[in-house]
Coordinates of C-alpha atoms in Angstrom, one line a residue:
Chain H
M1 CA 0.0 0.0 0.0
E2 CA 1.3 3.4 -0.9
K3 CA 2.0 5.9 1.9
S4 CA -0.2 9.0 2.3
V5 CA 1.3 12.4 2.2
I6 CA 0.3 16.0 3.0
V7 CA 1.6 19.1 1.2
G8 CA 2.3 22.4 3.1
V9 CA 2.4 25.6 1.1
D10 CA 3.6 29.0 2.4
I11 CA 2.9 31.8 0.0
G12 CA 5.1 34.9 0.5
G13 CA 5.3 38.1 -1.5
T14 CA 8.5 36.9 -3.2
S15 CA 8.5 33.2 -3.1
V16 CA 6.2 30.2 -2.4
K17 CA 7.7 27.6 -0.1
L18 CA 6.4 24.0 -0.5
G19 CA 6.9 20.8 1.5
I20 CA 5.7 17.2 1.2
F21 CA 5.2 15.6 4.6
D22 CA 4.6 12.0 5.5
I23 CA 1.9 11.0 8.0
E24 CA 4.3 11.3 10.9
G25 CA 5.0 14.9 10.0
N26 CA 8.5 14.3 8.6
V27 CA 9.6 16.3 5.5
I28 CA 10.0 14.1 2.4
E29 CA 10.9 17.1 0.2
K30 CA 10.9 20.8 0.4
W31 CA 11.4 23.4 -2.3
E32 CA 10.4 26.9 -3.4
I33 CA 9.1 28.7 -6.5
K34 CA 8.8 32.3 -7.4
T35 CA 5.5 34.2 -6.6
R36 CA 4.2 35.4 -9.9
K37 CA 2.3 38.5 -8.9
V38 CA 1.4 39.8 -12.4
E39 CA -2.3 40.0 -13.4
K40 CA -3.4 40.5 -9.8
G41 CA -1.7 37.2 -8.7
A42 CA -3.9 35.1 -11.1
F43 CA -1.1 32.6 -11.8
I44 CA 0.0 31.9 -8.2
L45 CA -2.4 29.1 -7.4
H46 CA -1.9 27.6 -10.9
D47 CA 1.9 27.6 -10.5
I48 CA 1.5 26.0 -7.1
S49 CA -0.7 23.3 -8.5
N50 CA 1.7 22.6 -11.4
S51 CA 4.7 22.5 -9.0
I52 CA 3.0 20.1 -6.6
N53 CA 2.1 17.8 -9.5
E54 CA 5.6 17.9 -11.0
M55 CA 7.2 17.2 -7.6
I56 CA 5.0 14.2 -6.7
R57 CA 5.7 12.8 -10.2
K58 CA 9.4 13.2 -9.7
K59 CA 9.2 11.5 -6.2
G60 CA 7.1 8.7 -7.6
I61 CA 4.1 9.7 -5.4
S62 CA 0.7 9.0 -6.9
K63 CA -1.9 11.8 -6.9
T64 CA -4.3 9.6 -4.8
S65 CA -1.7 9.5 -2.0
V66 CA -1.9 13.3 -1.5
K67 CA -4.5 13.5 1.2
G68 CA -4.6 17.2 1.5
V69 CA -2.9 20.6 1.0
G70 CA -2.6 23.3 3.7
M71 CA -1.8 26.8 2.7
G72 CA -0.6 30.0 4.4
V73 CA -1.7 33.2 2.8
P74 CA 0.1 36.6 3.5
G75 CA -3.1 38.4 4.5
P76 CA -6.4 38.0 6.3
V77 CA -8.3 34.7 5.7
M78 CA -11.8 34.3 6.9
P79 CA -12.8 31.1 8.9
N80 CA -14.4 29.8 5.7
G81 CA -11.2 30.3 3.7
F82 CA -12.4 33.5 1.9
V83 CA -9.9 36.2 1.2
E84 CA -11.4 39.7 0.9
I85 CA -8.2 41.4 0.0
C86 CA -4.6 40.4 0.0
P87 CA -2.5 43.4 -1.2
N88 CA 0.7 41.3 -0.9
L89 CA -0.4 39.1 -3.8
G90 CA -3.0 41.2 -5.6
W91 CA -5.8 39.0 -4.6
R92 CA -9.4 40.2 -4.0
E93 CA -12.7 38.5 -3.2
M94 CA -11.7 34.9 -3.8
N95 CA -11.5 31.6 -2.0
P96 CA -7.9 30.3 -2.8
A97 CA -8.4 27.0 -1.0
K98 CA -11.4 26.2 -3.2
I99 CA -9.6 27.3 -6.4
L100 CA -6.4 25.3 -5.6
S101 CA -8.5 22.3 -4.7
G102 CA -10.2 22.6 -8.1
F103 CA -6.8 22.8 -9.9
L104 CA -5.7 19.7 -8.0
G105 CA -8.7 17.6 -9.0
G106 CA -10.6 17.9 -5.8
I107 CA -7.8 17.2 -3.2
P108 CA -9.0 18.9 0.1
V109 CA -7.3 22.2 0.6
R110 CA -7.4 24.5 3.7
A111 CA -6.0 28.0 4.0
S112 CA -5.2 30.3 6.9
N113 CA -3.2 33.5 7.5
D114 CA 0.6 32.9 7.1
A115 CA 1.5 34.2 10.6
N116 CA -1.2 32.0 12.2
V117 CA 0.1 29.0 10.2
A118 CA 3.7 29.7 11.3
A119 CA 2.5 29.7 14.9
L120 CA 0.8 26.3 14.3
G121 CA 4.1 25.0 12.8
E122 CA 6.1 26.1 15.9
L123 CA 3.4 24.4 18.1
W124 CA 3.6 21.2 16.1
K125 CA 7.3 20.8 15.5
G126 CA 9.1 23.9 16.8
G127 CA 9.7 26.0 19.8
A128 CA 6.2 25.5 21.2
S129 CA 6.0 21.8 20.6
G130 CA 4.2 19.9 23.4
Y131 CA 1.9 22.9 24.1
K132 CA -1.7 23.3 22.9
T133 CA -2.3 27.1 23.4
A134 CA 0.3 29.6 22.1
V135 CA 0.7 33.2 21.1
M136 CA 3.5 33.7 18.5
F137 CA 5.2 37.0 17.7
T138 CA 7.1 37.2 14.4
L139 CA 9.6 40.1 14.9
G140 CA 10.8 41.0 11.4
T141 CA 10.7 44.2 9.4
G142 CA 7.2 44.5 10.9
V143 CA 5.6 42.5 13.7
G144 CA 3.2 39.7 12.9
G145 CA 1.5 37.2 15.1
G146 CA -0.5 34.1 15.4
I147 CA -2.8 32.7 18.0
I148 CA -3.3 28.9 18.6
M149 CA -5.9 27.7 21.0
D150 CA -6.5 24.0 21.8
G151 CA -4.2 23.1 19.0
K152 CA -6.2 25.1 16.4
V153 CA -5.5 28.3 14.6
V154 CA -7.7 31.2 15.7
N155 CA -8.6 33.0 12.4
G156 CA -10.9 35.6 13.9
I157 CA -14.3 36.4 12.4
H158 CA -12.8 38.8 9.9
G159 CA -9.6 36.8 9.5
L160 CA -7.7 39.4 11.5
S161 CA -6.8 37.7 14.8
G162 CA -3.1 37.7 15.6
E163 CA -2.4 41.1 14.0
L164 CA -0.3 41.7 17.1
G165 CA 2.0 44.3 15.5
H166 CA -0.9 46.8 15.5
M167 CA -1.9 46.6 19.1
T168 CA -1.5 50.1 20.6
V169 CA 1.1 50.0 23.3
N170 CA 1.9 53.7 23.6
P171 CA -1.0 56.1 23.0
S172 CA 1.4 59.0 23.6
E173 CA 3.6 58.2 20.6
E174 CA 3.9 61.2 18.2
V175 CA 5.4 59.3 15.2
Q176 CA 2.9 57.6 12.9
C177 CA 3.0 53.9 12.2
N178 CA 2.6 52.6 8.6
C179 CA -1.0 51.9 9.4
K180 CA -1.5 55.6 10.2
N181 CA -2.1 55.0 13.9
H182 CA 0.3 56.0 16.7
G183 CA 2.1 53.8 19.2
C184 CA 1.6 50.4 17.5
L185 CA 3.8 47.5 18.9
E186 CA 5.5 47.3 15.5
Q187 CA 6.9 50.8 16.0
Y188 CA 9.1 49.4 18.8
A189 CA 9.4 45.7 18.5
S190 CA 10.4 45.2 14.9
A191 CA 13.8 45.3 13.3
T192 CA 13.0 48.8 12.0
G193 CA 11.5 49.8 15.3
V194 CA 14.5 49.1 17.4
V195 CA 16.7 51.1 15.0
R196 CA 14.2 54.0 15.2
I197 CA 14.4 53.9 19.0
V198 CA 18.2 54.0 18.8
R199 CA 18.2 57.0 16.6
R200 CA 15.8 58.8 18.9
I201 CA 18.0 58.0 22.0
L202 CA 21.2 59.0 20.2
E203 CA 19.6 62.4 19.4
K204 CA 18.5 63.1 22.9
N205 CA 21.4 61.6 24.8
D206 CA 25.0 62.7 24.8
A207 CA 26.5 59.5 26.1
D208 CA 29.2 57.8 23.9
S209 CA 28.1 54.7 22.1
C210 CA 29.7 52.5 19.4
L211 CA 26.4 53.0 17.5
R212 CA 27.4 56.6 16.8
R213 CA 30.3 55.2 14.8
A214 CA 28.4 52.3 13.1
E215 CA 28.4 52.5 9.3
Y216 CA 25.0 50.9 9.2
L217 CA 22.4 50.6 11.9
S218 CA 20.4 47.3 11.9
S219 CA 18.6 45.3 14.6
K220 CA 21.6 42.9 14.7
V221 CA 24.1 45.8 15.2
V222 CA 21.9 47.2 18.0
F223 CA 21.5 43.8 19.8
D224 CA 25.2 43.0 19.4
A225 CA 26.1 46.3 20.9
A226 CA 23.6 45.8 23.8
I227 CA 25.1 42.4 24.5
D228 CA 28.6 44.0 24.6
G229 CA 27.3 46.4 27.2
D230 CA 26.8 49.5 25.1
M231 CA 24.5 51.7 27.2
I232 CA 22.6 53.4 24.4
A233 CA 22.0 50.1 22.7
G234 CA 20.9 48.6 26.0
L235 CA 18.4 51.4 26.5
A236 CA 16.9 50.7 23.0
V237 CA 16.7 47.0 23.6
D238 CA 15.1 47.6 27.0
T239 CA 12.5 49.8 25.3
L240 CA 11.7 47.1 22.8
C241 CA 11.5 44.5 25.6
M242 CA 9.3 46.8 27.7
Y243 CA 6.6 47.2 25.0
L244 CA 6.9 43.5 23.9
G245 CA 6.6 42.3 27.5
M246 CA 3.6 44.6 28.0
A247 CA 2.0 43.3 24.8
C248 CA 2.5 39.7 26.0
A249 CA 0.9 40.6 29.3
N250 CA -2.1 42.1 27.5
C251 CA -2.4 38.9 25.4
A252 CA -2.2 36.9 28.7
F253 CA -5.1 38.9 30.2
I254 CA -7.2 38.2 27.1
V255 CA -6.3 34.6 26.0
D256 CA -4.1 33.3 28.8
P257 CA -1.9 31.0 26.7
E258 CA 0.6 28.3 27.9
V259 CA 3.5 29.7 25.9
F260 CA 4.7 32.8 24.0
V261 CA 7.0 32.1 21.0
F262 CA 9.2 34.6 19.3
G263 CA 10.4 34.2 15.7
G264 CA 11.6 36.5 12.9
G265 CA 15.0 38.2 12.4
V266 CA 14.9 40.1 15.7
S267 CA 14.6 36.8 17.6
K268 CA 18.1 35.8 16.5
A269 CA 19.2 37.8 19.5
G270 CA 18.2 34.6 21.4
D271 CA 18.1 34.3 25.1
F272 CA 19.2 37.9 25.6
L273 CA 15.9 38.9 24.0
I274 CA 13.9 36.4 25.9
E275 CA 15.3 37.5 29.3
G276 CA 14.6 41.1 28.4
I277 CA 11.0 40.4 27.5
K278 CA 10.5 38.2 30.7
K279 CA 11.6 41.1 32.9
Y280 CA 8.7 43.2 31.7
Y281 CA 6.2 40.3 31.2
Y282 CA 6.6 39.6 34.9
K283 CA 6.2 43.3 35.7
F284 CA 3.0 43.7 33.7
T285 CA 1.3 40.4 34.8
T286 CA 0.3 40.3 38.4
L287 CA -1.6 37.1 38.6
T288 CA -0.7 33.5 38.0
N289 CA -0.5 34.0 34.2
K290 CA 3.1 34.7 35.0
K291 CA 3.5 31.0 34.6
A292 CA 3.3 31.1 30.9
E293 CA 6.6 30.2 29.1
L294 CA 8.5 32.5 26.8
K295 CA 10.4 30.6 24.1
L296 CA 12.3 31.1 20.9
A297 CA 10.9 29.8 17.6
T298 CA 13.1 27.1 16.1
L299 CA 11.8 26.4 12.6
G300 CA 12.9 29.6 11.0
N301 CA 11.5 30.0 7.5
D302 CA 10.1 26.5 7.5
A303 CA 7.5 27.2 10.2
G304 CA 5.0 28.1 7.4
I305 CA 5.2 24.8 5.5
Y306 CA 5.0 22.8 8.7
G307 CA 2.0 24.8 10.0
A308 CA 0.3 24.7 6.6
A309 CA 0.7 20.9 6.5
K310 CA -0.6 20.7 10.0
L311 CA -3.9 22.4 8.9
M312 CA -4.7 19.1 7.2
F313 CA -3.7 16.6 9.9
Chain B
M1 CA -42.7 12.3 30.9
E2 CA -41.2 14.9 33.3
K3 CA -39.5 17.9 31.8
S4 CA -35.7 18.2 32.1
V5 CA -34.2 21.3 33.8
I6 CA -30.8 22.9 34.2
V7 CA -29.7 25.0 37.2
G8 CA -27.5 28.1 36.8
V9 CA -25.6 29.3 39.8
D10 CA -23.7 32.6 40.0
I11 CA -21.6 32.9 43.1
G12 CA -20.8 36.4 44.3
G13 CA -18.9 37.7 47.3
T14 CA -22.2 38.8 49.0
S15 CA -24.9 36.6 47.5
V16 CA -25.3 33.5 45.4
K17 CA -27.9 33.8 42.5
L18 CA -29.6 30.7 41.3
G19 CA -32.0 30.0 38.5
I20 CA -33.8 26.9 37.2
F21 CA -34.1 26.8 33.4
D22 CA -36.2 24.6 31.1
I23 CA -34.6 23.0 28.0
E24 CA -35.6 26.0 25.9
G25 CA -33.6 28.3 28.2
N26 CA -36.6 29.9 29.9
V27 CA -36.3 30.7 33.6
I28 CA -38.7 28.6 35.7
E29 CA -37.6 30.2 38.9
K30 CA -34.8 32.4 40.2
W31 CA -33.8 33.3 43.7
E32 CA -30.8 34.1 45.8
I33 CA -29.1 33.1 49.0
K34 CA -26.4 34.7 51.1
T35 CA -22.7 33.7 50.5
R36 CA -21.5 32.3 53.8
K37 CA -17.8 33.1 53.7
V38 CA -16.9 31.9 57.2
E39 CA -14.5 28.9 57.5
K40 CA -12.8 29.8 54.2
G41 CA -16.0 29.4 52.4
A42 CA -16.5 25.8 53.4
F43 CA -20.3 26.1 53.6
I44 CA -20.9 27.8 50.3
L45 CA -21.3 24.7 48.1
H46 CA -23.2 22.9 50.8
D47 CA -25.7 25.8 51.0
I48 CA -26.1 25.9 47.2
S49 CA -26.8 22.1 47.2
N50 CA -29.4 22.4 50.0
S51 CA -31.0 25.4 48.3
I52 CA -31.3 23.7 45.0
N53 CA -32.8 20.6 46.6
E54 CA -35.3 22.7 48.6
M55 CA -36.4 24.7 45.5
I56 CA -36.9 21.7 43.2
R57 CA -38.9 20.0 46.0
K58 CA -41.0 23.2 46.3
K59 CA -41.5 23.3 42.5
G60 CA -42.4 19.6 42.3
I61 CA -39.3 18.9 40.1
S62 CA -37.8 15.5 40.7
K63 CA -34.0 15.1 41.3
T64 CA -33.6 13.0 38.1
S65 CA -35.0 15.9 36.0
V66 CA -32.1 18.1 36.9
K67 CA -29.7 17.3 34.0
G68 CA -26.9 19.5 35.2
V69 CA -25.7 22.5 37.1
G70 CA -23.5 25.3 35.8
M71 CA -21.6 27.6 38.1
G72 CA -19.9 31.0 37.8
V73 CA -17.1 31.5 40.3
P74 CA -15.7 35.0 41.2
G75 CA -12.1 34.1 40.4
P76 CA -9.9 32.1 38.1
V77 CA -11.1 28.6 37.2
M78 CA -8.8 26.3 35.2
P79 CA -10.1 24.5 32.2
N80 CA -10.6 21.3 34.3
G81 CA -12.6 23.2 36.9
F82 CA -9.8 23.5 39.4
V83 CA -9.7 26.7 41.5
E84 CA -6.2 27.5 42.8
I85 CA -7.2 30.5 44.8
C86 CA -10.4 32.5 45.1
P87 CA -9.8 35.3 47.7
N88 CA -13.4 36.6 47.2
L89 CA -14.7 33.4 48.8
G90 CA -11.8 32.1 50.8
W91 CA -11.4 29.0 48.6
R92 CA -8.0 27.4 47.9
E93 CA -6.9 24.4 45.9
M94 CA -10.2 22.7 45.3
N95 CA -12.5 21.6 42.5
P96 CA -15.9 23.2 43.3
A97 CA -17.7 21.5 40.4
K98 CA -16.6 18.0 41.6
I99 CA -17.6 18.9 45.2
L100 CA -21.0 20.3 44.3
S101 CA -21.7 17.3 42.0
G102 CA -20.9 15.1 45.0
F103 CA -23.3 17.0 47.3
L104 CA -26.0 16.7 44.6
G105 CA -25.6 12.9 44.2
G106 CA -23.6 12.9 41.0
I107 CA -25.5 15.4 38.9
P108 CA -23.0 16.8 36.3
V109 CA -21.6 20.2 37.3
R110 CA -19.4 22.6 35.4
A111 CA -17.7 25.8 36.6
S112 CA -16.1 28.7 35.0
N113 CA -15.1 32.3 35.9
D114 CA -18.1 34.5 36.6
A115 CA -17.2 37.2 34.1
N116 CA -16.7 34.6 31.4
V117 CA -20.0 33.0 32.4
A118 CA -21.8 36.4 32.2
A119 CA -20.4 36.9 28.7
L120 CA -21.8 33.5 27.8
G121 CA -25.2 34.5 29.2
E122 CA -25.2 37.7 27.1
L123 CA -24.3 35.7 24.0
W124 CA -27.1 33.2 24.7
K125 CA -30.0 35.4 25.7
G126 CA -28.7 39.0 26.0
G127 CA -27.0 41.8 24.1
A128 CA -24.9 39.5 22.0
S129 CA -27.5 36.9 21.1
G130 CA -27.2 35.7 17.6
Y131 CA -23.4 35.9 17.7
K132 CA -20.8 33.2 18.3
T133 CA -17.7 35.1 19.2
A134 CA -17.8 37.9 21.7
V135 CA -15.7 40.0 24.1
M136 CA -17.5 41.3 27.1
F137 CA -16.4 44.1 29.3
T138 CA -18.1 44.5 32.7
L139 CA -17.6 48.1 33.8
G140 CA -18.4 48.2 37.5
T141 CA -16.3 49.2 40.6
G142 CA -13.5 47.4 38.7
V143 CA -13.4 46.2 35.1
G144 CA -13.9 42.5 34.4
G145 CA -14.3 40.7 31.2
G146 CA -15.2 37.5 29.4
I147 CA -14.2 35.9 26.1
I148 CA -16.4 33.6 24.1
M149 CA -15.2 31.9 20.9
D150 CA -17.3 29.7 18.7
G151 CA -20.0 29.7 21.4
K152 CA -17.7 28.5 24.2
V153 CA -16.1 30.2 27.1
V154 CA -12.4 30.7 26.8
N155 CA -11.0 29.9 30.3
G156 CA -7.4 30.3 29.5
I157 CA -4.8 27.8 30.6
H158 CA -4.5 29.3 34.1
G159 CA -8.1 30.3 34.2
L160 CA -7.2 33.9 33.7
S161 CA -8.4 34.8 30.2
G162 CA -10.7 37.8 30.1
E163 CA -9.1 39.7 32.9
L164 CA -9.5 42.7 30.7
G165 CA -9.3 45.3 33.5
H166 CA -5.6 44.7 34.0
M167 CA -4.5 45.2 30.4
T168 CA -2.0 48.0 30.5
V169 CA -3.4 50.8 28.4
N170 CA -1.2 53.7 29.6
P171 CA 2.4 52.8 30.6
S172 CA 3.0 56.4 31.5
E173 CA 0.5 56.4 34.3
E174 CA 2.0 57.5 37.6
V175 CA -0.8 56.3 39.9
Q176 CA -0.8 52.7 41.0
C177 CA -3.7 50.3 40.3
N178 CA -5.0 48.0 43.0
C179 CA -3.0 45.3 41.3
K180 CA 0.2 47.3 41.9
N181 CA 0.7 48.0 38.2
H182 CA 0.4 51.3 36.5
G183 CA -2.0 52.3 33.7
C184 CA -4.4 49.3 33.8
L185 CA -7.7 49.7 31.9
E186 CA -9.6 49.5 35.2
Q187 CA -7.9 52.8 36.3
Y188 CA -9.9 54.6 33.6
A189 CA -12.9 52.6 32.5
S190 CA -14.5 51.6 35.8
A191 CA -17.0 53.6 37.9
T192 CA -14.2 54.6 40.3
G193 CA -11.8 55.2 37.4
V194 CA -14.0 57.9 35.7
V195 CA -14.4 59.7 39.0
R196 CA -10.6 59.6 39.5
I197 CA -10.2 61.1 36.0
V198 CA -12.7 63.9 36.8
R199 CA -10.9 64.8 40.0
R200 CA -7.7 65.0 38.2
I201 CA -9.1 67.2 35.5
L202 CA -10.9 69.5 38.0
E203 CA -7.5 70.0 39.7
K204 CA -5.7 70.9 36.6
N205 CA -8.4 72.9 34.8
D206 CA -10.0 76.1 35.9
A207 CA -13.1 75.8 33.7
D208 CA -16.4 75.9 35.5
S209 CA -18.3 72.7 35.9
C210 CA -21.4 71.5 37.7
L211 CA -19.2 68.7 39.1
R212 CA -17.4 71.3 41.3
R213 CA -20.7 71.8 43.1
A214 CA -21.7 68.2 43.2
E215 CA -22.2 66.8 46.7
Y216 CA -21.1 63.4 45.7
L217 CA -19.2 62.3 42.6
S218 CA -20.2 59.0 41.0
S219 CA -19.9 57.5 37.6
K220 CA -23.6 58.3 37.1
V221 CA -23.2 62.0 38.1
V222 CA -20.3 62.3 35.7
F223 CA -22.1 60.7 32.8
D224 CA -25.3 62.7 33.4
A225 CA -23.2 65.9 33.4
A226 CA -21.4 64.9 30.2
I227 CA -24.8 64.2 28.5
D228 CA -25.9 67.7 29.7
G229 CA -22.9 69.2 28.0
D230 CA -20.6 69.8 31.0
M231 CA -17.2 70.3 29.5
I232 CA -15.1 68.8 32.3
A233 CA -17.4 65.8 32.5
G234 CA -17.2 65.4 28.8
L235 CA -13.4 65.3 28.9
A236 CA -13.5 62.6 31.6
V237 CA -15.9 60.5 29.6
D238 CA -13.8 61.0 26.5
T239 CA -10.8 59.7 28.4
L240 CA -12.7 56.6 29.6
C241 CA -13.9 56.0 26.0
M242 CA -10.4 56.5 24.6
Y243 CA -8.8 53.8 26.7
L244 CA -11.8 51.5 26.4
G245 CA -11.9 51.9 22.6
M246 CA -8.1 51.2 22.5
A247 CA -8.5 48.1 24.7
C248 CA -11.3 46.9 22.3
A249 CA -9.0 47.5 19.3
N250 CA -6.2 45.5 21.0
C251 CA -8.6 42.7 21.7
A252 CA -9.7 42.8 18.0
F253 CA -6.0 42.5 16.9
I254 CA -5.7 39.4 19.1
V255 CA -9.1 37.5 18.9
D256 CA -11.0 39.5 16.2
P257 CA -14.6 38.9 17.6
E258 CA -17.9 39.6 16.0
V259 CA -19.2 41.7 18.8
F260 CA -18.1 43.6 22.0
V261 CA -20.6 43.8 24.8
F262 CA -20.6 46.3 27.7
G263 CA -22.3 45.6 31.0
G264 CA -21.9 46.7 34.6
G265 CA -23.0 49.9 36.3
V266 CA -21.1 52.3 33.9
S267 CA -22.9 50.8 30.9
K268 CA -26.1 52.3 32.2
A269 CA -24.9 55.4 30.4
G270 CA -26.3 53.5 27.3
D271 CA -25.8 54.7 23.7
F272 CA -23.9 57.8 24.9
L273 CA -21.2 55.4 26.1
I274 CA -21.3 53.1 23.1
E275 CA -20.9 56.1 20.7
G276 CA -18.0 57.4 22.7
I277 CA -16.2 54.0 22.6
K278 CA -16.9 53.6 18.9
K279 CA -15.2 56.8 18.0
Y280 CA -11.9 55.5 19.5
Y281 CA -12.5 51.9 18.4
Y282 CA -12.6 53.1 14.8
K283 CA -9.5 55.3 15.4
F284 CA -7.4 52.4 16.8
T285 CA -8.4 49.7 14.3
T286 CA -7.3 50.3 10.8
L287 CA -8.3 47.1 9.2
T288 CA -11.6 45.4 8.5
N289 CA -12.0 44.4 12.2
K290 CA -13.8 47.8 12.3
K291 CA -16.7 45.7 11.3
A292 CA -17.2 44.3 14.8
E293 CA -20.4 45.5 16.6
L294 CA -20.4 47.3 19.9
K295 CA -23.5 46.6 22.0
L296 CA -24.9 47.1 25.5
A297 CA -25.5 44.1 27.7
T298 CA -29.2 43.5 28.4
L299 CA -29.4 40.8 31.2
G300 CA -28.0 42.9 34.0
N301 CA -27.5 40.9 37.2
D302 CA -29.1 37.8 35.6
A303 CA -26.3 37.3 33.0
G304 CA -24.5 35.0 35.4
I305 CA -27.2 32.5 36.0
Y306 CA -28.1 32.4 32.2
G307 CA -24.4 31.9 31.3
A308 CA -23.9 29.3 34.1
A309 CA -26.9 27.3 32.9
K310 CA -25.6 27.6 29.3
L311 CA -22.4 25.8 30.4
M312 CA -24.6 22.7 30.6
F313 CA -26.5 23.0 27.4

């Protein structure tokens, strides 16, 4: 008897990552293709379908062995799979899961938001494995997030749950966020956010800092300097950790998860970041939700294909 | 054949409310008893059991017709019904649902946090009826909350979900909250909070206000003055609405519900309050979660017994 497989698809603005998984959740093959965004993204699902067919042929897997395809979409997905608008791909008013299923001859397909799917991947095989309820922050250029409860992705009624980067954490902020609001978490806890904080501190503070002589300021440069004891860098990281710890506490007062997971480029700062966030998480939680764990993501860019596949398990 | 009934129990610090419901969710009888808090609350469940037995005897309902008892507890309840600590009643390390079930000869009993249960009641028969996913704020002396997803109470892993009053909404606040933190929602959006805001504005602002001549400042006095056009009262209500609208927006970015429901004494200000919150909710949400409804609770003090009963449906 032939073995069953599940395909996980993680659609990004630049590339689509794909993975074939066996029933135990082991990767049989993973690969990626370009995201063709022309014609309002009309070719993306077709390309995915062709690429899956090609790869299973190459691996000698029959079409009937493919039991399902899970898909992460870089935008809001309603609980029924409907996508109202996805500017990252050009999509509008469509149900990508239904369409991909049609292209694949009726194989069941489920879709969810990419950040929620990445959180599910981390819960299944990554930094949050062994837990059932998790909140994940993806700290990249922006801040994304995903919520998992009882092992299931929380999509939200409008497909917008887990948009953690746009929680307001500082209503007194004067600078505007990309979303036009003021004081969003993303303005402090992203790679661009921490650099912005550093520039602000450097302007207002006369203290010496290796960052004044840095050719290029990035989140990595700032964190490395903070780890080396640079005072200005330390202040900036502390600000990031304060707002992130506060955002975690606010999540805890709402959904009270077992674990918080941190992924994305900024999370490469590792335990130094986790310890910084913990300090403020403990400050802003006063009840027993202090017990929640704070952990690093471990799957990196593969979290999406794992979580997408898990949608079908 | 005798009709089946469900009993809803809402345990408060002063009194326990009870209700007998038929299978359609209609109240057959409701009543209350005192909460005996002596001996670390050891008599409370016994009193409830006796009172239920007495009432069903009086109403001619047989014990076998009672299909279940749902119970709201004024403190954190773990998903398995365990209560670690409930200072309001004196309880520690016990499973009240199991104990009450034992007293009642094995009738199934489920327990959940009272604010979550009240939210469930509003979803079932009150201001949020017809919806499946709701966030409820109870604006009383303090601020409580409840989260319902897909028609079910979200307890949280440590029984602490929906503790919305202790979300930090203003990290710059200098005054301490009862919980020892600074800038909790409860410091602005409760009956005591809005009075505190008024006193602060009256100190800093020379403008005339009927509130300067008020014998007694209460949330009702402040809202009535604001509705009458008093500028200082208006500013205070606007501050309350700003923080509450922001807290709703933050909830929307996390769980993205269909509806927000507002209960408790402060919500008696009615549509004036809802319109004020909406103004800021729309400001702080930038995406399609603007679509969520904002509504008043309608069950008042009965929300708890309705929601408790619903736990067993």
